[in-house]
């Protein structure tokens, strides 16, 4: 992989890994007061694990230690603050990081990296909307009303409701979706 895309991939792996961990921690903290918000964090933490794993596989030719530089949201707090941190992270990925990484990968002809960045990019847009919905509820003083949250085990695509017959991002079949209900 060309060096700039390779470093972007390493950084994306770092970002997805931290997001996975952060959302698991946020879920634990919110469990008692906001069980649906906690369930949303748990489902999305699984999607971030899938993204991290997908990025990781593209780097399997590497051998050694590298520095991963990623946007990280620090200073955890109550559910409202943690939702705001989650929204900040997803917004950064949707508005800044993945569009830029995709453009560079495309310019460099790195198609596997481009595909991996795009699967994450498509998913993060859904995460952003779901976290915004959760934050609106918590601001109003309620747990969010939330149907089953479906995560595609191939690409991480996340949606609320019934699993589609085919994943709109990676085309995996319905049985590849896992529900957090
Ligand atoms: Fe992600
Ligand atoms: Fe995400
Ligand atoms: Fe998928």
PDB file of C-alpha atoms and ligand atoms in Angstrom:
ATOM      1  CA  UNK A   1       0.000   0.000   0.000  1.00  0.00           C
ATOM      2  CA  UNK A   2       1.256   3.478  -0.824  1.00  0.00           C
ATOM      3  CA  UNK A   3       2.690   5.205   2.287  1.00  0.00           C
ATOM      4  CA  UNK A   4       0.104   7.954   2.751  1.00  0.00           C
ATOM      5  CA  UNK A   5      -2.873   5.610   2.386  1.00  0.00           C
ATOM      6  CA  UNK A   6      -1.106   3.104   4.602  1.00  0.00           C
ATOM      7  CA  UNK A   7      -0.683   5.683   7.372  1.00  0.00           C
ATOM      8  CA  UNK A   8      -4.308   6.742   6.945  1.00  0.00           C
ATOM      9  CA  UNK A   9      -5.337   3.101   7.329  1.00  0.00           C
ATOM     10  CA  UNK A  10      -3.240   2.728  10.482  1.00  0.00           C
ATOM     11  CA  UNK A  11      -4.843   5.885  11.857  1.00  0.00           C
ATOM     12  CA  UNK A  12      -8.335   4.696  10.906  1.00  0.00           C
ATOM     13  CA  UNK A  13      -7.677   1.418  12.709  1.00  0.00           C
ATOM     14  CA  UNK A  14      -6.675   3.456  15.770  1.00  0.00           C
ATOM     15  CA  UNK A  15      -9.817   5.570  15.602  1.00  0.00           C
ATOM     16  CA  UNK A  16     -12.165   2.600  15.171  1.00  0.00           C
ATOM     17  CA  UNK A  17     -10.440   0.726  18.001  1.00  0.00           C
ATOM     18  CA  UNK A  18     -10.884   3.638  20.392  1.00  0.00           C
ATOM     19  CA  UNK A  19     -14.482   4.158  19.337  1.00  0.00           C
ATOM     20  CA  UNK A  20     -15.214   0.491  20.035  1.00  0.00           C
ATOM     21  CA  UNK A  21     -13.775   0.756  23.527  1.00  0.00           C
ATOM     22  CA  UNK A  22     -15.300   4.138  24.311  1.00  0.00           C
ATOM     23  CA  UNK A  23     -18.805   2.997  23.356  1.00  0.00           C
ATOM     24  CA  UNK A  24     -18.505  -0.116  25.512  1.00  0.00           C
ATOM     25  CA  UNK A  25     -17.520   2.061  28.463  1.00  0.00           C
ATOM     26  CA  UNK A  26     -20.327   4.536  27.741  1.00  0.00           C
ATOM     27  CA  UNK A  27     -22.839   1.649  27.575  1.00  0.00           C
ATOM     28  CA  UNK A  28     -21.828   0.415  31.010  1.00  0.00           C
ATOM     29  CA  UNK A  29     -22.145   3.883  32.516  1.00  0.00           C
ATOM     30  CA  UNK A  30     -25.610   4.474  30.994  1.00  0.00           C
ATOM     31  CA  UNK A  31     -27.080   1.027  31.697  1.00  0.00           C
ATOM     32  CA  UNK A  32     -29.124   1.809  34.803  1.00  0.00           C
ATOM     33  CA  UNK A  33     -30.593   5.150  33.749  1.00  0.00           C
ATOM     34  CA  UNK A  34     -30.902   4.799  29.949  1.00  0.00           C
ATOM     35  CA  UNK A  35     -31.089   1.123  28.935  1.00  0.00           C
ATOM     36  CA  UNK A  36     -31.939   1.896  25.292  1.00  0.00           C
ATOM     37  CA  UNK A  37     -29.112   4.380  24.926  1.00  0.00           C
ATOM     38  CA  UNK A  38     -26.818   1.746  26.459  1.00  0.00           C
ATOM     39  CA  UNK A  39     -28.095  -0.826  23.953  1.00  0.00           C
ATOM     40  CA  UNK A  40     -27.402   1.600  21.105  1.00  0.00           C
ATOM     41  CA  UNK A  41     -23.827   2.098  22.314  1.00  0.00           C
ATOM     42  CA  UNK A  42     -23.346  -1.650  22.589  1.00  0.00           C
ATOM     43  CA  UNK A  43     -24.627  -2.317  19.064  1.00  0.00           C
ATOM     44  CA  UNK A  44     -22.527   0.485  17.587  1.00  0.00           C
ATOM     45  CA  UNK A  45     -19.436  -0.646  19.512  1.00  0.00           C
ATOM     46  CA  UNK A  46     -19.780  -3.950  17.620  1.00  0.00           C
ATOM     47  CA  UNK A  47     -19.942  -2.075  14.297  1.00  0.00           C
ATOM     48  CA  UNK A  48     -16.715  -0.246  15.207  1.00  0.00           C
ATOM     49  CA  UNK A  49     -15.055  -3.574  15.999  1.00  0.00           C
ATOM     50  CA  UNK A  50     -16.059  -4.796  12.525  1.00  0.00           C
ATOM     51  CA  UNK A  51     -14.598  -1.620  10.980  1.00  0.00           C
ATOM     52  CA  UNK A  52     -11.358  -2.010  12.933  1.00  0.00           C
ATOM     53  CA  UNK A  53     -11.098  -5.652  11.862  1.00  0.00           C
ATOM     54  CA  UNK A  54     -11.753  -4.783   8.221  1.00  0.00           C
ATOM     55  CA  UNK A  55      -9.058  -2.070   8.250  1.00  0.00           C
ATOM     56  CA  UNK A  56      -6.669  -4.378  10.100  1.00  0.00           C
ATOM     57  CA  UNK A  57      -6.933  -7.071   7.429  1.00  0.00           C
ATOM     58  CA  UNK A  58      -5.809  -4.641   4.729  1.00  0.00           C
ATOM     59  CA  UNK A  59      -2.544  -4.158   6.666  1.00  0.00           C
ATOM     60  CA  UNK A  60      -1.682  -7.839   7.038  1.00  0.00           C
ATOM     61  CA  UNK A  61       1.458  -7.480   4.889  1.00  0.00           C
ATOM     62  CA  UNK A  62       3.023  -5.212   7.565  1.00  0.00           C
ATOM     63  CA  UNK A  63       5.380  -6.516  10.217  1.00  0.00           C
ATOM     64  CA  UNK A  64       6.188  -4.354  13.204  1.00  0.00           C
ATOM     65  CA  UNK A  65       5.018  -1.466  15.317  1.00  0.00           C
ATOM     66  CA  UNK A  66       3.670   1.810  13.952  1.00  0.00           C
ATOM     67  CA  UNK A  67       2.300   4.973  15.482  1.00  0.00           C
ATOM     68  CA  UNK A  68      -1.476   5.392  15.114  1.00  0.00           C
ATOM     69  CA  UNK A  69      -2.682   8.963  15.257  1.00  0.00           C
ATOM     70  CA  UNK A  70      -6.434   9.321  15.576  1.00  0.00           C
ATOM     71  CA  UNK A  71      -9.082  11.705  16.716  1.00  0.00           C
ATOM     72  CA  UNK A  72     -10.080  10.625  20.198  1.00  0.00           C
ATOM     73  CA  UNK A  73     -12.827  12.040  22.378  1.00  0.00           C
ATOM     74  CA  UNK A  74     -11.701  12.384  25.970  1.00  0.00           C
ATOM     75  CA  UNK A  75     -13.265  13.521  29.217  1.00  0.00           C
ATOM     76  CA  UNK A  76     -16.153  11.096  29.727  1.00  0.00           C
ATOM     77  CA  UNK A  77     -19.108  12.218  31.791  1.00  0.00           C
ATOM     78  CA  UNK A  78     -22.810  11.528  32.109  1.00  0.00           C
ATOM     79  CA  UNK A  79     -24.928  10.076  29.276  1.00  0.00           C
ATOM     80  CA  UNK A  80     -25.546  13.487  27.739  1.00  0.00           C
ATOM     81  CA  UNK A  81     -21.876  14.405  27.638  1.00  0.00           C
ATOM     82  CA  UNK A  82     -20.931  10.948  26.358  1.00  0.00           C
ATOM     83  CA  UNK A  83     -23.513  11.230  23.573  1.00  0.00           C
ATOM     84  CA  UNK A  84     -22.038  14.599  22.617  1.00  0.00           C
ATOM     85  CA  UNK A  85     -18.552  13.037  22.529  1.00  0.00           C
ATOM     86  CA  UNK A  86     -19.928  10.214  20.361  1.00  0.00           C
ATOM     87  CA  UNK A  87     -21.552  12.707  17.988  1.00  0.00           C
ATOM     88  CA  UNK A  88     -18.285  14.673  17.771  1.00  0.00           C
ATOM     89  CA  UNK A  89     -16.364  11.514  16.861  1.00  0.00           C
ATOM     90  CA  UNK A  90     -18.860  10.331  14.236  1.00  0.00           C
ATOM     91  CA  UNK A  91     -19.122  13.850  12.763  1.00  0.00           C
ATOM     92  CA  UNK A  92     -15.355  14.025  12.389  1.00  0.00           C
ATOM     93  CA  UNK A  93     -15.353  10.698  10.557  1.00  0.00           C
ATOM     94  CA  UNK A  94     -18.272  11.628   8.279  1.00  0.00           C
ATOM     95  CA  UNK A  95     -17.300  15.219   7.484  1.00  0.00           C
ATOM     96  CA  UNK A  96     -13.535  15.090   7.598  1.00  0.00           C
ATOM     97  CA  UNK A  97     -11.653  11.852   7.991  1.00  0.00           C
ATOM     98  CA  UNK A  98     -13.264   9.270   5.722  1.00  0.00           C
ATOM     99  CA  UNK A  99     -14.040  11.635   2.812  1.00  0.00           C
ATOM    100  CA  UNK A 100     -10.373  12.737   2.819  1.00  0.00           C
ATOM    101  CA  UNK A 101      -9.022   9.196   3.234  1.00  0.00           C
ATOM    102  CA  UNK A 102     -11.274   7.969   0.419  1.00  0.00           C
ATOM    103  CA  UNK A 103     -10.122  10.698  -1.964  1.00  0.00           C
ATOM    104  CA  UNK A 104      -6.460   9.946  -1.309  1.00  0.00           C
ATOM    105  CA  UNK A 105      -6.972   6.177  -1.649  1.00  0.00           C
ATOM    106  CA  UNK A 106      -8.762   6.745  -4.942  1.00  0.00           C
ATOM    107  CA  UNK A 107      -6.017   9.070  -6.176  1.00  0.00           C
ATOM    108  CA  UNK A 108      -3.412   6.463  -5.250  1.00  0.00           C
ATOM    109  CA  UNK A 109      -5.313   3.600  -6.882  1.00  0.00           C
ATOM    110  CA  UNK A 110      -5.606   1.759  -3.557  1.00  0.00           C
ATOM    111  CA  UNK A 111      -8.904   0.022  -4.218  1.00  0.00           C
ATOM    112  CA  UNK A 112      -8.952  -2.291  -1.231  1.00  0.00           C
ATOM    113  CA  UNK A 113      -8.322   0.648   1.103  1.00  0.00           C
ATOM    114  CA  UNK A 114     -10.944   2.716  -0.713  1.00  0.00           C
ATOM    115  CA  UNK A 115     -13.509  -0.060  -0.259  1.00  0.00           C
ATOM    116  CA  UNK A 116     -12.672  -0.429   3.448  1.00  0.00           C
ATOM    117  CA  UNK A 117     -12.837   3.340   4.108  1.00  0.00           C
ATOM    118  CA  UNK A 118     -16.138   3.521   2.231  1.00  0.00           C
ATOM    119  CA  UNK A 119     -17.819   0.758   4.249  1.00  0.00           C
ATOM    120  CA  UNK A 120     -16.946   2.664   7.406  1.00  0.00           C
ATOM    121  CA  UNK A 121     -17.975   6.010   5.936  1.00  0.00           C
ATOM    122  CA  UNK A 122     -21.429   4.726   4.943  1.00  0.00           C
ATOM    123  CA  UNK A 123     -21.940   3.271   8.402  1.00  0.00           C
ATOM    124  CA  UNK A 124     -20.766   6.308  10.374  1.00  0.00           C
ATOM    125  CA  UNK A 125     -23.502   8.399   8.743  1.00  0.00           C
ATOM    126  CA  UNK A 126     -26.050   6.041  10.322  1.00  0.00           C
ATOM    127  CA  UNK A 127     -24.247   6.151  13.677  1.00  0.00           C
ATOM    128  CA  UNK A 128     -24.315   9.929  13.651  1.00  0.00           C
ATOM    129  CA  UNK A 129     -28.091  10.003  13.058  1.00  0.00           C
ATOM    130  CA  UNK A 130     -28.781   7.381  15.729  1.00  0.00           C
ATOM    131  CA  UNK A 131     -26.665   9.189  18.340  1.00  0.00           C
ATOM    132  CA  UNK A 132     -28.394  12.485  17.483  1.00  0.00           C
ATOM    133  CA  UNK A 133     -31.769  10.836  18.025  1.00  0.00           C
ATOM    134  CA  UNK A 134     -30.554   9.457  21.374  1.00  0.00           C
ATOM    135  CA  UNK A 135     -29.210  12.827  22.445  1.00  0.00           C
ATOM    136  CA  UNK A 136     -32.505  14.562  21.595  1.00  0.00           C
ATOM    137  CA  UNK A 137     -34.320  12.116  23.897  1.00  0.00           C
ATOM    138  CA  UNK A 138     -31.843  12.506  26.751  1.00  0.00           C
ATOM    139  CA  UNK A 139     -31.953  16.321  26.445  1.00  0.00           C
ATOM    140  CA  UNK A 140     -35.744  16.052  26.854  1.00  0.00           C
ATOM    141  CA  UNK A 141     -35.207  13.911  29.945  1.00  0.00           C
ATOM    142  CA  UNK A 142     -36.103  10.480  28.542  1.00  0.00           C
ATOM    143  CA  UNK A 143     -34.486   7.277  27.416  1.00  0.00           C
ATOM    144  CA  UNK A 144     -34.620   7.007  23.626  1.00  0.00           C
ATOM    145  CA  UNK A 145     -37.436   5.012  22.000  1.00  0.00           C
ATOM    146  CA  UNK A 146     -35.526   2.483  19.976  1.00  0.00           C
ATOM    147  CA  UNK A 147     -36.503  -0.592  17.967  1.00  0.00           C
ATOM    148  CA  UNK A 148     -34.065  -3.420  17.343  1.00  0.00           C
ATOM    149  CA  UNK A 149     -30.657  -2.183  16.207  1.00  0.00           C
ATOM    150  CA  UNK A 150     -29.242  -4.295  13.369  1.00  0.00           C
ATOM    151  CA  UNK A 151     -25.526  -4.555  12.602  1.00  0.00           C
ATOM    152  CA  UNK A 152     -24.168  -6.189   9.439  1.00  0.00           C
ATOM    153  CA  UNK A 153     -21.433  -8.595  10.529  1.00  0.00           C
ATOM    154  CA  UNK A 154     -19.556  -8.095   7.255  1.00  0.00           C
ATOM    155  CA  UNK A 155     -19.336  -4.298   6.910  1.00  0.00           C
ATOM    156  CA  UNK A 156     -20.751  -2.964  10.190  1.00  0.00           C
ATOM    157  CA  UNK A 157     -23.691  -1.179   8.543  1.00  0.00           C
ATOM    158  CA  UNK A 158     -26.145  -0.234  11.269  1.00  0.00           C
ATOM    159  CA  UNK A 159     -29.848   0.529  11.167  1.00  0.00           C
ATOM    160  CA  UNK A 160     -32.852   0.628  13.436  1.00  0.00           C
ATOM    161  CA  UNK A 161     -35.745  -1.720  12.633  1.00  0.00           C
ATOM    162  CA  UNK A 162     -35.902  -4.965  10.686  1.00  0.00           C
ATOM    163  CA  UNK A 163     -32.852  -6.341   8.883  1.00  0.00           C
ATOM    164  CA  UNK A 164     -33.019  -5.729   5.113  1.00  0.00           C
ATOM    165  CA  UNK A 165     -32.924  -8.661   2.658  1.00  0.00           C
ATOM    166  CA  UNK A 166     -29.591  -7.350   1.450  1.00  0.00           C
ATOM    167  CA  UNK A 167     -27.113  -5.007   3.124  1.00  0.00           C
ATOM    168  CA  UNK A 168     -27.208  -1.710   1.177  1.00  0.00           C
ATOM    169  CA  UNK A 169     -23.455  -1.270   1.649  1.00  0.00           C
ATOM    170  CA  UNK A 170     -21.791  -4.692   1.213  1.00  0.00           C
ATOM    171  CA  UNK A 171     -24.720  -6.727  -0.261  1.00  0.00           C
ATOM    172  CA  UNK A 172     -24.528  -9.384   2.471  1.00  0.00           C
ATOM    173  CA  UNK A 173     -27.760 -11.321   2.989  1.00  0.00           C
ATOM    174  CA  UNK A 174     -30.219 -10.818   5.830  1.00  0.00           C
ATOM    175  CA  UNK A 175     -28.787 -13.680   7.930  1.00  0.00           C
ATOM    176  CA  UNK A 176     -25.522 -11.715   8.297  1.00  0.00           C
ATOM    177  CA  UNK A 177     -27.270  -9.133  10.476  1.00  0.00           C
ATOM    178  CA  UNK A 178     -27.168  -9.348  14.258  1.00  0.00           C
ATOM    179  CA  UNK A 179     -29.894  -7.635  16.277  1.00  0.00           C
ATOM    180  CA  UNK A 180     -29.582  -5.774  19.563  1.00  0.00           C
ATOM    181  CA  UNK A 181     -33.181  -5.877  20.694  1.00  0.00           C
TER     182      UNK A 181
HETATM  183 FE1  LIG B   1     -16.575   2.953  12.536  1.00  0.00          FE
HETATM  184 FE1  LIG B   2     -19.277   4.911  14.098  1.00  0.00          FE
HETATM  185 FE1  LIG B   3     -22.945  -5.017   5.133  1.00  0.00          FE
END
